[in-house]
Amino acid sequence: MRFLLLFSRQGRLRLQKWYTAISEREKKKIIREMTTMVLARQPRTCNFIQWKDLKIVYKRYASLYFCLGVEHEENELLALEIIHRYVELLDKYFGNVCELDIIFNFEKAYFILDEFLMGGEIQETSKQIVNRAIESSDMLQETMEEYMSKPAF
Amino acid sequence: MSPSVPLQEMIRAIRSARTQCEERGVIQRECAAIRAQFRQTDNGGRSHNLAKLLYVHMLGYPAHFGQMECVRMIASPRYSEKRVGYLGAMMLLDEKQDASLLITNSIKNDLSHSNQYVQSLALCTLACMGSAEMCRDLAPEIDRLLRSSNSYIKKKAALCAVHIVRKVHDLGELFVPSARSLLSEKNHGVLHGAVVLITELCERSPETLERFRKTVPDLVQIMKGLVISGYSPDHDVAGVSDPFLQVRILRLLRILGRNNEAASDAMNDLLAQVATNTDSTKTVGNAVLYETVLTVLDIKSESGLRVLAVNILGRFLLNNDRNIRYIAMTSLQKIVLTDHNAVQRHRGTIVDCLKDQDASVKRRALELSLALVSASNIRSMMKELLIFLSSCPPELRAQAASGIFNAAERYAPSKRWHIDTILHVLTTAGGDVRDETVPNLIQLITNTSELHCYTVHKLYRALLTDISQQPLVQVACWCIGEYGDLLLKGECQETEAVQVTEDDVLDALEIVLQSHMSTPTTRGFALTATMKLSTRITDNVDRIRSIVSIYGSCIDVELQQRAVEYNALFKKYDHMRAAVLERMPVIQKNSLGQTNGELSEEPMKESQPGKVKQEETALPPQPAGQVVDLLDLLGGSQEPLQPGSSVAGSASTQLTAAPTSAGGDLLDLLGGFEPTPLAPAPTVTVYEKNGVTLTLSCEQQSESGLTVTLTASNSTDSDISGFTLQAAVPKSVQLQMRAPSTDCLPAHGGAKLTQLVVLNNPNKVNLKMRIRVSYTCQGSVVQDMVQVDSFPGL
């Protein structure tokens, strides 16, 4: 996978993850192209677009568009499953996730993504293990914070 | 985890801004505050500030001043700060930034941290943005982690290794042993990582691929376990056990089984099992089936399995889900050439998909349908394709039209059918056809002498209905001009005849001449047709004369010239008019057709005073017998030929044009030569005369691209200078001549001359090349020509 983008129906970017090294300008250009291309699609068309040498797989969940740029050899149907798995993970974490959750807690959305995908590939295929890992990291952060904020006498 | 309040407050503030300007103001204030905070010492709120900055960055505002803060936060002992610091590093620092090197040390330390979550942060960041130097530095660490006992770390280390291999190919060797041992893990996450790593290693190096072929039995075993085993709640997705891992293993099997009989045999059973057992009601199941089909079609599978795979694709075509239909067609496209018969079985479904709502599905269906046309199904397929053409989206029109023409040309069951089909296309999509359609159609019509009457009647009727489609109007005008007498005779065997009077015909042509929809080319056609009719009709010659003289003062230069010359034909050369405007002889289908639809009238014996505009069809005529001019014109690739009037009218007779018939006639004019015999060797000598030898070798570069190397040498006693080569190829082939290595050939074969010619043959026509050799030897200029009919190694 080359990149993962989340954007709203108005074209505002909510999440971006890049798995190859490209310049800021190039990133902005791709984001613009993706948003225009995906938002222009008719409602009942298929979820795959051929773009340059990549396949763009996108899916709409409520008001958010999830957009993946995958390489030529990758399985598009599986990419749809990847998107779905990520949404399930977010849903489990936030409890009935909606766009606002992702806006106000974007860093957590990233943490969850980084437990599920790494370097453009899936790192864990079990939902439960990913959830447990995130919970543990959160726990670690809380205890550390509590510990650090205790006044030292 | 408790939310970051300062961050959320800022987000709320930004979102409540009502205009872009207001938002910019809020963000500027916040950034200033963040910058101030960064300068201060540690106050416990650092992670919140960086998080704020990252949000601002996501909105598109510059955030480079946060890079050093990221570096500092990564080095902090606090987990919360590390977490945000690493996130910032992944978002703000990429390998192009200098600051990225500064975190190498922190990453190195964190890789050996006691806490696995800190280790995981470091691994994730390295896998996301690690530069080549960082990868080289840290590769041994990653290898060590691959051997650790913690599966949480192992799976991440595997993917980190994948990134390292992608960045620095040589380091692949380092990971081969660990990758091999990881395959015996039970943990799915680690297994998945291992399969991805092995796939990456095998794709990079063929030797590694050989070594990993031995793992095929292990992989088959793992897959069997996944497919047959019972329900596993941990990894189940809609009834399929760990589809992500299954798909990855199938992909690896594909790479290992490609071009290898033994490995492919080992997988046959498994693939058949997966193909039959996987539940295809949900997308997950179909994803696994899809990967299985791709694997079966790519390895050396047995034919029964291949048929099974194509049948699965056929089932996909009937699926309600549009995505699945789309990928089925994409896959069928890839195999339509190799497994043609298997795909033919699903022709009906594919043709139905032409009517699908989705534009991408339509496009794929069109490409597949065109590939499936054959002699046996041409009539029914063409019916469907023509229906499609009338309702297809505009972006597909040109492709559909040219595809239909190609198919019609290859498989037309009868001439009449062929002409009807082309006319149908011209009436429905006339604006989207290519330019050479007009001359091609004219050539086809003249070749079908038995249908002249039928054709001209049909075209006349079409002209009466609609004059907006230019190609159709052009062809119609040409036919009416040529066969006007047949039209006026009023009887026709093939179709219902209409009583047409001379006035009607002239009216029709005049409408075309005067219509604002007609392009200048079309007007030219119409004017010439009107002129030709002057010898074919009896009563209204005066009317024609008046039409022609009106256009003598037309603003369009081309029309004016024609009109003036036709006028001259009426006045001064009236005695020649009949001969000049005689019926055109049949145009030969030419193989080296630089021009098309060109031919000569009977050469006039009398000397011709003055210039008479030569008979015009879509392309200007060739000059006759002038070797120099002909070859000049053939020097480039698709340049249109210069009009005959540029040749000093001396030797040529009035309307003589070189027949562009099959190579034979043309070559006779140019003083003949023998085509070279077929040569089995890769290099062939194409020309050998007077001590000058020219050899040719060619190399297929791609599907349609070909590089030809011409080598010349000189075995005479004297030096040769000014050696040039010119080449000409059939019309649809594109030619590009590179600069020659030299233009002098020293005596006694002292040195050779090479010249590269790059050809592109997209229509896969029979490739021929004519080469003109010209050089100066002992003060005299020598010119010669050779034709190459067959290319070695092709």
Coordinates of N, CA and C in Angstrom, one line a residue, chain B residues 117 128 164 170 237 265 338 360 394 464 551 623 631 645 665 679 709 767 774:
Chain B
Y117 N 6.2 -1.9 24.3 CA 5.4 -0.8 23.5 C 6.4 0.3 23.1
C128 N 8.2 3.1 8.8 CA 7.4 4.1 8.0 C 8.3 5.0 7.3
I164 N 13.2 -2.4 5.2 CA 14.6 -2.3 5.0 C 15.0 -2.9 3.7
D170 N 20.4 -5.0 -0.9 CA 21.5 -5.9 -0.5 C 21.3 -6.5 0.9
V237 N -13.4 -14.2 9.8 CA -14.1 -13.1 9.2 C -15.2 -13.6 8.3
D265 N 3.0 -28.4 -9.3 CA 2.3 -29.7 -9.0 C 2.0 -29.8 -7.5
T338 N -4.5 -16.1 -24.0 CA -3.9 -17.5 -23.8 C -5.0 -18.5 -23.6
S360 N -16.7 2.1 -15.8 CA -15.5 1.3 -15.9 C -15.8 -0.1 -16.3
P394 N -19.5 9.0 -24.3 CA -18.7 9.6 -25.4 C -17.2 9.3 -25.3
L464 N -29.1 12.5 -47.8 CA -30.3 13.3 -47.7 C -30.7 13.5 -46.3
Y551 N -17.4 29.3 -57.4 CA -16.4 29.0 -56.4 C -15.0 29.5 -56.8
P623 N 4.0 11.8 -57.1 CA 4.6 12.1 -58.4 C 5.1 10.8 -59.1
L631 N 11.5 9.0 -52.8 CA 12.3 8.6 -51.6 C 12.4 9.7 -50.6
S645 N 1.8 18.9 -57.8 CA 2.1 20.1 -58.5 C 3.5 20.6 -58.1
D665 N 4.6 -3.0 -58.8 CA 4.5 -1.9 -59.7 C 5.5 -0.8 -59.4
A679 N 16.2 -15.0 -44.2 CA 17.5 -15.5 -43.6 C 17.2 -16.0 -42.2
T709 N 18.9 -2.7 -36.1 CA 20.3 -2.1 -36.3 C 20.8 -2.4 -37.6
L767 N 5.6 -6.7 -41.3 CA 6.6 -5.6 -41.3 C 7.5 -5.7 -42.5
S774 N 22.7 5.7 -50.0 CA 23.3 6.7 -50.9 C 24.7 7.1 -50.4

